[in-house]
Amino acid sequence: MTIQLDRTRRSFALDEAVAILARTPAAIDALLRDLPEAWIAAKEGDDTWSPFDVVGHLIHGERTDWVQRARVILEHGEAVPFDPFDRFAQFAASQGRTLASLLDEFAAARAQNLRELAALRLTDADLDRRGRHPALGVVTLRQLLATWVAHDLDHLVQISRVLAKLYSDEVGPWRAYLRIISGAQG
Amino acid sequence: MTIQLDRTRRSFALDEAVAILARTPAAIDALLRDLPEAWIAAKEGDDTWSPFDVVGHLIHGERTDWVQRARVILEHGEAVPFDPFDRFAQFAASQGRTLASLLDEFAAARAQNLRELAALRLTDADLDRRGRHPALGVVTLRQLLATWVAHDLDHLVQISRVLAKLYSDEVGPWRAYLRIISGAQG
C-alpha cells in the first residue's frame, strides 16, 4: 500500500472500490426515479446522451464489460483480448423501456456482479494480472476495477451536468457562478 | 410557457424545480454515507472542497440563502439587497461534525425549506418579481429558484468529480476514455 501523501490521489483498495460500486445505483435512482419525462430525456446537444441513455449504457456495462473482462484476464491473461465494448448498445436495448425498469435492472445487475466479484476472492497478486484491451493494449486487473469505479462517477457527473444545463438560461446572471453552466473548469 | 424546441433547455416550472430539489439530498446521501474517510475528505488540490465540505456548504445555503432570499424579494423587491453569502462558513460550522450528522441536517433543512416554499403559494407573477443581488444586480425570483436547482446539481457534479479523480493514476491507460480524469469537455 502506497502512503497517501495528499488527499488528491488514492491507491486502489478492493473494499473501497466495492463501497463506491455498491452505492452508485442507489444514488442514480434517488436522483432520477419519477422525474418528469423532459428531465430524463434531456440532452446536451446532438450525439450526446440523456440520463435515460446513460442508465442503459451502465446496464450494458454490467452485462458485457467489467466482471466479464475480469474473467478474461484471470482465465487468459494477455493471450485473449477483451471483446470490444459497444457504446451504442443501449439505444436498441432501452427502446420501449421505462426508466424505472432500467433503474431496477441496473441495481440488480450491479448487485449480482458484486457478488460474483466477491466470489473470485481476488488477492493483491491477482490485481497485478494483465490482460489485453483491444485498443489500449496491456492493462491490469487493478486498472480495470479502478476504471469501473471512475466510470460510474464519470456518468454521475454527466447525468448531473445534463440536468443542470437545462436551466442554463433560466438562472440569468447567476450563470457566472455556476461552473457546470459557465463551462469553467474547477 | 415557452415551447421546448429541443431537449437542451427547459423553461422554469416550479413543480419540476421542486422535484429536483427534493431528490438531491437523498442522492448525495446514497453516494456518500458510510464511505471510507479518505473518500469523504478527498480534494482536487489546495483551496478546493472535499465532499464533506460540500455538504456543509449545502447546509449553509439552506440556512441563509435560497428561501431567505425569496422572502427578501417578496417583502422588499429591489429595495433591499440580499445579504452576501459566506462561501466559507462550512469550515467552522462543520468542525468536529460527522458526515452522517451533516447529511441528516441537510435533508431535514431541505425538507423544511420545501415546506416553506410550498406555503408561499407562488404564482407566475410572483416568479417575475425582482430583487437585488449584492454583486450581480437585479435578479428575478424565478432565476433564484432555477439557480437553487442548478447549484445542487453543480455540487453533485463536484462531489462525483472529486471522488473519481482519486483514481486518476489507478485507471492506467483508461484515463484517455474518462472525461472527468482526462479533463476533456463533454
Tab-separated table of C-alpha atoms in Angstrom:
chain	number	residue	atom	x	y	z
A	1	MET	CA	0.000	0.000	0.000
A	2	THR	CA	1.416	3.369	-1.041
A	3	ILE	CA	1.468	6.054	1.632
A	4	GLN	CA	-1.063	8.742	0.745
A	5	LEU	CA	0.879	11.996	0.537
A	6	ASP	CA	-2.140	14.211	-0.026
A	7	ARG	CA	-5.877	13.969	-0.450
A	8	THR	CA	-5.973	14.093	-4.246
A	9	ARG	CA	-4.969	10.507	-5.055
A	10	ARG	CA	-5.802	7.155	-3.524
A	11	SER	CA	-4.185	3.775	-4.037
A	12	PHE	CA	-6.641	1.169	-5.237
A	13	ALA	CA	-8.184	-0.937	-2.485
A	14	LEU	CA	-10.769	-3.530	-3.424
A	15	ASP	CA	-13.007	-2.910	-0.403
A	16	GLU	CA	-13.097	0.825	-1.131
A	17	ALA	CA	-13.835	0.270	-4.812
A	18	VAL	CA	-16.722	-2.002	-3.873
A	19	ALA	CA	-18.006	0.636	-1.426
A	20	ILE	CA	-18.413	3.077	-4.328
A	21	LEU	CA	-19.724	0.492	-6.798
A	22	ALA	CA	-22.377	-0.595	-4.319
A	23	ARG	CA	-23.624	2.985	-3.853
A	24	THR	CA	-23.872	4.467	-7.333
A	25	PRO	CA	-27.041	2.617	-8.431
A	26	ALA	CA	-28.907	3.986	-5.388
A	27	ALA	CA	-27.518	7.477	-5.943
A	28	ILE	CA	-28.646	7.500	-9.577
A	29	ASP	CA	-32.002	6.038	-8.585
A	30	ALA	CA	-32.531	8.696	-5.902
A	31	LEU	CA	-31.757	11.423	-8.408
A	32	LEU	CA	-33.754	10.197	-11.410
A	33	ARG	CA	-36.676	7.958	-10.466
A	34	ASP	CA	-40.052	9.581	-11.219
A	35	LEU	CA	-38.541	12.818	-12.512
A	36	PRO	CA	-40.634	14.473	-15.236
A	37	GLU	CA	-40.001	12.938	-18.651
A	38	ALA	CA	-38.416	16.104	-20.057
A	39	TRP	CA	-35.627	15.853	-17.491
A	40	ILE	CA	-34.998	12.155	-18.130
A	41	ALA	CA	-34.792	12.822	-21.870
A	42	ALA	CA	-32.621	15.951	-21.579
A	43	LYS	CA	-29.554	16.172	-23.813
A	44	GLU	CA	-26.590	18.480	-24.201
A	45	GLY	CA	-26.827	18.513	-27.980
A	46	ASP	CA	-26.774	16.175	-30.935
A	47	ASP	CA	-24.964	12.902	-30.389
A	48	THR	CA	-24.979	13.316	-26.603
A	49	TRP	CA	-26.697	11.076	-24.114
A	50	SER	CA	-29.721	11.709	-21.953
A	51	PRO	CA	-29.945	10.407	-18.366
A	52	PHE	CA	-32.155	7.641	-19.809
A	53	ASP	CA	-29.430	6.705	-22.304
A	54	VAL	CA	-26.767	6.688	-19.582
A	55	VAL	CA	-28.661	4.212	-17.408
A	56	GLY	CA	-28.965	1.883	-20.405
A	57	HIS	CA	-25.234	2.234	-21.034
A	58	LEU	CA	-24.475	1.362	-17.412
A	59	ILE	CA	-26.618	-1.782	-17.708
A	60	HIS	CA	-24.764	-2.828	-20.848
A	61	GLY	CA	-21.500	-2.425	-18.925
A	62	GLU	CA	-22.771	-4.743	-16.210
A	63	ARG	CA	-23.744	-7.330	-18.824
A	64	THR	CA	-20.656	-7.286	-21.016
A	65	ASP	CA	-17.807	-5.278	-19.578
A	66	TRP	CA	-16.390	-5.237	-16.053
A	67	VAL	CA	-16.766	-8.646	-14.466
A	68	GLN	CA	-16.691	-10.352	-17.844
A	69	ARG	CA	-13.358	-8.728	-18.645
A	70	ALA	CA	-12.050	-9.607	-15.183
A	71	ARG	CA	-12.753	-13.252	-16.021
A	72	VAL	CA	-10.932	-12.947	-19.347
A	73	ILE	CA	-7.867	-11.618	-17.520
A	74	LEU	CA	-7.966	-14.387	-14.924
A	75	GLU	CA	-8.515	-17.147	-17.498
A	76	HIS	CA	-6.465	-15.979	-20.463
A	77	GLY	CA	-4.146	-13.144	-19.369
A	78	GLU	CA	-2.811	-11.181	-22.315
A	79	ALA	CA	-3.457	-14.021	-24.752
A	80	VAL	CA	-7.097	-13.168	-25.448
A	81	PRO	CA	-8.077	-9.525	-25.953
A	82	PHE	CA	-11.356	-8.297	-24.480
A	83	ASP	CA	-14.374	-8.122	-26.757
A	84	PRO	CA	-14.813	-4.502	-27.858
A	85	PHE	CA	-17.453	-2.658	-25.848
A	86	ASP	CA	-20.492	-1.425	-27.769
A	87	ARG	CA	-21.036	2.190	-26.701
A	88	PHE	CA	-24.331	2.370	-28.579
A	89	ALA	CA	-25.992	-0.868	-27.485
A	90	GLN	CA	-28.382	0.965	-25.149
A	91	PHE	CA	-30.216	2.718	-27.970
A	92	ALA	CA	-31.735	-0.552	-29.147
A	93	ALA	CA	-31.805	-2.303	-25.771
A	94	SER	CA	-33.636	0.513	-23.972
A	95	GLN	CA	-36.250	1.006	-26.685
A	96	GLY	CA	-39.747	0.978	-25.199
A	97	ARG	CA	-38.465	0.527	-21.650
A	98	THR	CA	-39.368	2.752	-18.730
A	99	LEU	CA	-36.674	4.473	-16.723
A	100	ALA	CA	-37.959	2.720	-13.600
A	101	SER	CA	-37.392	-0.703	-15.149
A	102	LEU	CA	-33.897	0.307	-16.289
A	103	LEU	CA	-33.013	1.543	-12.798
A	104	ASP	CA	-34.239	-1.738	-11.305
A	105	GLU	CA	-32.250	-3.739	-13.838
A	106	PHE	CA	-29.081	-1.746	-13.242
A	107	ALA	CA	-29.307	-2.191	-9.464
A	108	ALA	CA	-29.935	-5.931	-9.771
A	109	ALA	CA	-27.168	-6.480	-12.323
A	110	ARG	CA	-24.696	-4.498	-10.203
A	111	ALA	CA	-25.578	-6.433	-7.068
A	112	GLN	CA	-25.117	-9.711	-8.930
A	113	ASN	CA	-21.760	-8.583	-10.316
A	114	LEU	CA	-20.530	-7.538	-6.874
A	115	ARG	CA	-21.469	-10.992	-5.589
A	116	GLU	CA	-19.511	-12.576	-8.437
A	117	LEU	CA	-16.575	-10.283	-7.773
A	118	ALA	CA	-16.545	-11.270	-4.102
A	119	ALA	CA	-16.669	-14.939	-5.067
A	120	LEU	CA	-13.442	-14.509	-7.067
A	121	ARG	CA	-11.629	-13.775	-3.754
A	122	LEU	CA	-9.061	-11.650	-5.534
A	123	THR	CA	-5.608	-11.322	-3.998
A	124	ASP	CA	-3.136	-8.477	-4.491
A	125	ALA	CA	-1.276	-10.769	-6.869
A	126	ASP	CA	-4.458	-11.256	-8.869
A	127	LEU	CA	-4.881	-7.481	-9.137
A	128	ASP	CA	-1.469	-7.306	-10.829
A	129	ARG	CA	-2.510	-9.799	-13.508
A	130	ARG	CA	-2.510	-8.454	-17.018
A	131	GLY	CA	-4.959	-8.595	-19.868
A	132	ARG	CA	-5.240	-7.072	-23.296
A	133	HIS	CA	-7.621	-4.267	-24.212
A	134	PRO	CA	-8.449	-4.296	-27.949
A	135	ALA	CA	-7.447	-0.610	-28.343
A	136	LEU	CA	-5.450	0.349	-25.239
A	137	GLY	CA	-3.164	-2.682	-25.110
A	138	VAL	CA	-1.914	-4.223	-21.885
A	139	VAL	CA	-3.876	-3.364	-18.767
A	140	THR	CA	-4.030	-4.846	-15.270
A	141	LEU	CA	-6.999	-6.212	-13.385
A	142	ARG	CA	-6.431	-3.425	-10.825
A	143	GLN	CA	-6.755	-0.815	-13.587
A	144	LEU	CA	-9.919	-2.472	-14.875
A	145	LEU	CA	-11.571	-2.360	-11.453
A	146	ALA	CA	-10.422	1.211	-10.750
A	147	THR	CA	-11.905	2.188	-14.110
A	148	TRP	CA	-15.225	0.568	-13.201
A	149	VAL	CA	-15.379	2.940	-10.208
A	150	ALA	CA	-14.303	6.062	-12.092
A	151	HIS	CA	-16.667	5.208	-14.948
A	152	ASP	CA	-19.657	5.165	-12.583
A	153	LEU	CA	-18.668	8.547	-11.220
A	154	ASP	CA	-17.975	9.956	-14.686
A	155	HIS	CA	-21.530	9.124	-15.689
A	156	LEU	CA	-22.955	10.543	-12.463
A	157	VAL	CA	-21.147	13.758	-13.387
A	158	GLN	CA	-22.659	13.535	-16.852
A	159	ILE	CA	-26.226	12.993	-15.635
A	160	SER	CA	-25.978	15.887	-13.164
A	161	ARG	CA	-24.439	18.157	-15.791
A	162	VAL	CA	-27.104	17.385	-18.406
A	163	LEU	CA	-29.863	18.167	-15.905
A	164	ALA	CA	-28.238	21.393	-14.705
A	165	LYS	CA	-27.732	22.683	-18.226
A	166	LEU	CA	-31.489	22.609	-18.835
A	167	TYR	CA	-31.582	25.785	-16.713
A	168	SER	CA	-28.637	27.486	-18.446
A	169	ASP	CA	-30.880	30.346	-19.489
A	170	GLU	CA	-33.256	30.334	-16.524
A	171	VAL	CA	-30.558	31.079	-13.947
A	172	GLY	CA	-29.941	34.510	-15.505
A	173	PRO	CA	-26.947	36.403	-14.096
A	174	TRP	CA	-26.096	33.542	-11.739
A	175	ARG	CA	-24.676	31.592	-14.661
A	176	ALA	CA	-21.350	33.285	-13.915
A	177	TYR	CA	-21.215	31.449	-10.572
A	178	LEU	CA	-22.258	28.008	-11.786
A	179	ARG	CA	-19.336	26.088	-13.155
A	180	ILE	CA	-21.394	23.485	-14.970
A	181	ILE	CA	-23.183	26.169	-16.923
A	182	SER	CA	-20.374	28.661	-17.400
A	183	GLY	CA	-18.081	25.855	-18.518
A	184	ALA	CA	-15.307	26.951	-16.150
A	185	GLN	CA	-13.057	24.118	-15.067
A	186	GLY	CA	-12.970	23.739	-11.313
B	1	MET	CA	-44.861	28.511	-21.102
B	2	THR	CA	-42.280	28.569	-23.879
B	3	ILE	CA	-42.490	25.744	-26.388
B	4	GLN	CA	-39.492	23.473	-25.943
B	5	LEU	CA	-37.706	23.403	-29.279
B	6	ASP	CA	-35.151	20.826	-28.325
B	7	ARG	CA	-34.049	18.780	-25.318
B	8	THR	CA	-31.195	21.032	-24.193
B	9	ARG	CA	-33.157	23.792	-22.442
B	10	ARG	CA	-36.216	23.803	-20.212
B	11	SER	CA	-38.443	26.672	-19.133
B	12	PHE	CA	-38.630	27.017	-15.378
B	13	ALA	CA	-41.600	25.239	-13.781
B	14	LEU	CA	-41.931	25.313	-10.020
B	15	ASP	CA	-43.137	21.721	-9.689
B	16	GLU	CA	-40.210	20.442	-11.744
B	17	ALA	CA	-37.714	22.501	-9.747
B	18	VAL	CA	-39.129	21.066	-6.537
B	19	ALA	CA	-38.873	17.551	-7.993
B	20	ILE	CA	-35.102	18.004	-8.333
B	21	LEU	CA	-34.652	19.845	-5.029
B	22	ALA	CA	-36.478	17.086	-3.183
B	23	ARG	CA	-34.195	14.397	-4.662
B	24	THR	CA	-30.672	15.737	-4.340
B	25	PRO	CA	-30.266	15.203	-0.574
B	26	ALA	CA	-31.130	11.514	-0.992
B	27	ALA	CA	-28.827	11.186	-4.000
B	28	ILE	CA	-25.894	12.698	-2.107
B	29	ASP	CA	-26.712	10.575	0.927
B	30	ALA	CA	-26.810	7.384	-1.158
B	31	LEU	CA	-23.432	8.215	-2.662
B	32	LEU	CA	-21.542	9.343	0.455
B	33	ARG	CA	-22.937	7.888	3.673
B	34	ASP	CA	-20.500	5.462	5.340
B	35	LEU	CA	-17.871	5.786	2.627
B	36	PRO	CA	-14.305	5.390	3.937
B	37	GLU	CA	-12.984	8.606	5.478
B	38	ALA	CA	-10.323	9.088	2.788
B	39	TRP	CA	-13.050	9.422	0.161
B	40	ILE	CA	-15.129	11.861	2.181
B	41	ALA	CA	-12.040	14.023	2.742
B	42	ALA	CA	-10.783	13.826	-0.863
B	43	LYS	CA	-9.798	17.078	-2.546
B	44	GLU	CA	-8.761	18.191	-6.018
B	45	GLY	CA	-5.936	20.373	-4.712
B	46	ASP	CA	-5.328	23.315	-2.423
B	47	ASP	CA	-8.313	25.592	-1.866
B	48	THR	CA	-10.752	23.055	-3.250
B	49	TRP	CA	-13.574	21.397	-1.356
B	50	SER	CA	-13.961	17.819	-0.212
B	51	PRO	CA	-17.339	16.042	-0.334
B	52	PHE	CA	-17.518	16.736	3.431
B	53	ASP	CA	-17.012	20.463	2.793
B	54	VAL	CA	-19.654	20.490	0.053
B	55	VAL	CA	-22.345	19.030	2.318
B	56	GLY	CA	-21.598	21.738	4.888
B	57	HIS	CA	-21.849	24.368	2.168
B	58	LEU	CA	-25.224	22.998	1.059
B	59	ILE	CA	-26.496	23.206	4.649
B	60	HIS	CA	-25.356	26.809	4.906
B	61	GLY	CA	-27.304	27.548	1.721
B	62	GLU	CA	-30.451	26.076	3.263
B	63	ARG	CA	-29.982	28.241	6.358
B	64	THR	CA	-29.114	31.563	4.763
B	65	ASP	CA	-29.596	31.591	1.016
B	66	TRP	CA	-32.458	30.303	-1.069
B	67	VAL	CA	-35.732	30.597	0.821
B	68	GLN	CA	-34.408	33.512	2.849
B	69	ARG	CA	-33.612	35.412	-0.337
B	70	ALA	CA	-37.016	34.517	-1.775
B	71	ARG	CA	-38.577	36.204	1.248
B	72	VAL	CA	-36.422	39.299	0.742
B	73	ILE	CA	-37.660	39.548	-2.842
B	74	LEU	CA	-41.297	39.110	-1.834
B	75	GLU	CA	-41.071	41.588	1.060
B	76	HIS	CA	-38.675	44.218	-0.262
B	77	GLY	CA	-38.258	43.772	-4.023
B	78	GLU	CA	-35.187	45.585	-5.314
B	79	ALA	CA	-35.073	47.955	-2.362
B	80	VAL	CA	-33.113	45.671	-0.047
B	81	PRO	CA	-30.165	43.718	-1.446
B	82	PHE	CA	-29.610	40.142	-0.298
B	83	ASP	CA	-27.087	39.540	2.457
B	84	PRO	CA	-23.858	38.331	0.856
B	85	PHE	CA	-23.456	34.545	1.023
B	86	ASP	CA	-20.497	33.241	3.024
B	87	ARG	CA	-18.817	30.617	0.848
B	88	PHE	CA	-16.514	29.581	3.686
B	89	ALA	CA	-18.975	29.281	6.578
B	90	GLN	CA	-18.900	25.483	6.462
B	91	PHE	CA	-15.266	25.258	7.536
B	92	ALA	CA	-16.118	26.496	11.036
B	93	ALA	CA	-19.682	25.136	11.151
B	94	SER	CA	-18.718	21.564	10.182
B	95	GLN	CA	-15.762	21.362	12.579
B	96	GLY	CA	-15.984	18.206	14.698
B	97	ARG	CA	-19.158	17.021	12.966
B	98	THR	CA	-19.631	13.616	11.358
B	99	LEU	CA	-20.655	13.337	7.742
B	100	ALA	CA	-23.726	11.345	8.829
B	101	SER	CA	-24.945	14.209	11.006
B	102	LEU	CA	-24.351	16.712	8.196
B	103	LEU	CA	-26.309	14.553	5.736
B	104	ASP	CA	-29.173	14.308	8.210
B	105	GLU	CA	-29.133	18.053	8.783
B	106	PHE	CA	-29.079	18.831	5.069
B	107	ALA	CA	-32.040	16.539	4.374
B	108	ALA	CA	-34.074	17.994	7.243
B	109	ALA	CA	-33.281	21.609	6.348
B	110	ARG	CA	-34.140	20.984	2.690
B	111	ALA	CA	-37.450	19.336	3.586
B	112	GLN	CA	-38.324	22.263	5.853
B	113	ASN	CA	-37.431	24.772	3.145
B	114	LEU	CA	-39.564	22.968	0.576
B	115	ARG	CA	-42.485	23.095	3.009
B	116	GLU	CA	-41.928	26.839	3.436
B	117	LEU	CA	-41.660	27.291	-0.320
B	118	ALA	CA	-44.964	25.468	-0.831
B	119	ALA	CA	-46.596	27.635	1.822
B	120	LEU	CA	-45.681	30.747	-0.175
B	121	ARG	CA	-48.062	29.542	-2.936
B	122	LEU	CA	-46.047	31.346	-5.572
B	123	THR	CA	-47.817	32.463	-8.745
B	124	ASP	CA	-46.262	33.082	-12.146
B	125	ALA	CA	-46.475	36.804	-11.359
B	126	ASP	CA	-44.528	36.205	-8.137
B	127	LEU	CA	-41.813	34.420	-10.106
B	128	ASP	CA	-41.341	37.578	-12.174
B	129	ARG	CA	-40.731	39.707	-9.071
B	130	ARG	CA	-37.323	41.275	-8.858
B	131	GLY	CA	-34.743	41.533	-6.122
B	132	ARG	CA	-31.210	42.800	-5.840
B	133	HIS	CA	-28.155	40.579	-5.573
B	134	PRO	CA	-25.261	42.364	-3.842
B	135	ALA	CA	-22.854	41.608	-6.708
B	136	LEU	CA	-24.974	40.539	-9.697
B	137	GLY	CA	-27.595	43.287	-9.501
B	138	VAL	CA	-31.233	42.785	-10.433
B	139	VAL	CA	-32.460	39.193	-10.497
B	140	THR	CA	-35.890	37.592	-10.506
B	141	LEU	CA	-37.395	35.120	-8.080
B	142	ARG	CA	-37.598	32.659	-10.989
B	143	GLN	CA	-33.844	32.992	-11.555
B	144	LEU	CA	-33.181	32.494	-7.842
B	145	LEU	CA	-35.167	29.254	-7.755
B	146	ALA	CA	-33.660	27.971	-11.020
B	147	THR	CA	-30.229	28.657	-9.537
B	148	TRP	CA	-31.104	26.692	-6.407
B	149	VAL	CA	-31.698	23.661	-8.677
B	150	ALA	CA	-28.598	24.138	-10.823
B	151	HIS	CA	-26.490	24.773	-7.724
B	152	ASP	CA	-27.482	21.405	-6.244
B	153	LEU	CA	-26.526	19.674	-9.472
B	154	ASP	CA	-23.288	21.647	-9.816
B	155	HIS	CA	-22.214	20.352	-6.422
B	156	LEU	CA	-23.274	16.799	-7.248
B	157	VAL	CA	-21.001	17.106	-10.273
B	158	GLN	CA	-18.238	18.382	-7.994
B	159	ILE	CA	-18.590	15.561	-5.442
B	160	SER	CA	-18.576	12.904	-8.170
B	161	ARG	CA	-15.596	14.508	-9.899
B	162	VAL	CA	-13.535	14.765	-6.696
B	163	LEU	CA	-14.153	11.081	-5.948
B	164	ALA	CA	-13.343	9.943	-9.482
B	165	LYS	CA	-10.090	11.876	-9.583
B	166	LEU	CA	-8.756	9.874	-6.643
B	167	TYR	CA	-8.227	7.070	-9.170
B	168	SER	CA	-6.619	9.279	-11.848
B	169	ASP	CA	-3.452	7.202	-11.683
B	170	GLU	CA	-5.009	3.846	-10.850
B	171	VAL	CA	-7.065	3.641	-14.047
B	172	GLY	CA	-3.887	3.475	-16.145
B	173	PRO	CA	-4.438	3.659	-19.925
B	174	TRP	CA	-8.209	4.038	-19.464
B	175	ARG	CA	-7.699	7.647	-18.394
B	176	ALA	CA	-7.982	8.552	-22.088
B	177	TYR	CA	-11.621	7.391	-22.053
B	178	LEU	CA	-12.707	9.026	-18.783
B	179	ARG	CA	-13.671	12.619	-19.288
B	180	ILE	CA	-13.506	13.584	-15.614
B	181	ILE	CA	-9.937	12.424	-15.433
B	182	SER	CA	-8.699	13.400	-18.874
B	183	GLY	CA	-10.252	16.857	-18.439
B	184	ALA	CA	-11.966	16.663	-21.832
B	185	GLN	CA	-15.133	18.678	-22.030
B	186	GLY	CA	-18.120	16.558	-22.949
